[in-house]
Amino acid sequence: MQFTTPSGALEAQLSHVTVAGWTGRDGAAVQHHIEELAALGVRPPSTVPLYYRVSPNLLTQARAIQVLGPDTSGEVEPLILQVGGVFYLGLGSDHTDRALEAVSVAASKQICPKPIALMLWPLADVQDHLDALMLSTEIDENGAWVSYQEGTFAAIRPLDALIEGAALVEGSAMFCGTLAAVGGVRPAAAYRMTLTDPLRDRTITLRYAVETLPNVS
């Protein structure tokens, strides 16, 4: 895959992709969410956090994705890449099938494309102010853009701990967890996501549309 960095173009051969789940820094809030989902039939995680493996071919930089059925949704996440011995920070969406999630969270992660942004920053460039970095999502809902997610990295476990827990290797990518959805998790026609560094006044953006394919039987 081709990326842009502050020092120029970067080509990455990605062979391992991990989706880190249950990564909220507030342990009590994570447990509350686990109990809420369990009441809906979603099996509790075996460990917290939990590292799901998905296929590298799910990663896409396309401006639109196709999904099966009406029950999928995206969520903004920090994205870590290890390329050439260097860790980079980017932006991705862990698009997930919410109906399948009640059957198997791992399968729900594997079934959908994972849009990622073109821009990467060296992780070392933001290491000293990670908690100040901001994530946000707007969704196209009935033809209008509405706020869907907003918060800082302070709500997510430290990235160093997630990197260590996932045992990342050369050619790895990892989605690092997300924020609560305003108004609840739900599908949308399109997404606009941003990762903002307020100290350096710069932003990574990700935008994509969703085409829903009919689920026939």
XYZ file of N, CA, C and O in Angstrom, residues 22 33-45 52 98-105:
92
model
N -11.829 -3.745 23.183
C -11.979 -3.547 24.626
C -10.779 -2.761 25.177
O -10.179 -3.124 26.167
N -19.749 -1.866 29.625
C -20.071 -2.100 28.220
C -20.131 -3.598 27.925
O -21.000 -4.060 27.177
N -19.220 -4.362 28.519
C -19.235 -5.823 28.348
C -20.568 -6.392 28.836
O -21.184 -7.239 28.178
N -21.022 -5.904 29.985
C -22.278 -6.397 30.553
C -23.476 -5.983 29.696
O -24.428 -6.756 29.522
N -23.438 -4.773 29.127
C -24.510 -4.326 28.239
C -24.602 -5.231 27.014
O -25.697 -5.648 26.612
N -23.455 -5.524 26.409
C -23.446 -6.362 25.218
C -23.833 -7.793 25.542
O -24.510 -8.462 24.751
N -23.408 -8.279 26.708
C -23.771 -9.640 27.111
C -25.287 -9.779 27.200
O -25.854 -10.823 26.849
N -25.962 -8.725 27.650
C -27.429 -8.758 27.739
C -28.073 -8.837 26.362
O -29.216 -9.270 26.229
N -27.313 -8.439 25.323
C -27.809 -8.506 23.948
C -27.363 -9.777 23.238
O -27.623 -9.945 22.043
N -26.657 -10.634 23.969
C -26.234 -11.893 23.386
C -24.819 -11.920 22.872
O -24.390 -12.908 22.265
N -24.039 -10.838 23.091
C -22.648 -10.805 22.648
C -21.777 -11.430 23.727
O -21.788 -10.988 24.881
N -21.018 -12.443 23.356
C -20.202 -13.174 24.322
C -19.112 -12.267 24.898
O -18.430 -11.552 24.154
N -18.886 -12.266 26.203
C -17.834 -11.439 26.803
C -16.452 -11.843 26.286
O -16.226 -13.007 25.923
N -15.501 -10.900 26.240
C -14.149 -11.230 25.777
C -13.443 -12.144 26.768
O -13.691 -12.080 27.980
N -7.819 -9.247 17.983
C -8.396 -10.049 16.912
C -7.514 -9.945 15.665
O -7.097 -8.852 15.287
N -22.626 -5.595 12.824
C -23.146 -5.613 14.190
C -24.074 -6.797 14.447
O -24.147 -7.291 15.580
N -24.780 -7.258 13.431
C -25.636 -8.436 13.623
C -24.787 -9.680 13.847
O -25.079 -10.497 14.727
N -23.710 -9.812 13.075
C -22.822 -10.963 13.217
C -22.069 -10.913 14.541
O -21.660 -11.946 15.074
N -21.906 -9.728 15.095
C -21.189 -9.555 16.354
C -21.822 -10.377 17.476
O -21.136 -10.884 18.363
N -23.144 -10.548 17.429
C -23.829 -11.333 18.455
C -23.537 -12.821 18.326
O -23.713 -13.579 19.287
N -23.072 -13.237 17.161
C -22.704 -14.634 16.923
C -21.226 -14.860 17.192
O -20.826 -15.785 17.892
N -20.380 -13.975 16.635
C -18.930 -14.064 16.811
C -18.321 -12.699 16.552
O -18.410 -12.185 15.432
N -17.704 -12.111 17.568
C -17.050 -10.813 17.388
C -15.916 -10.947 16.375
O -15.738 -10.089 15.504
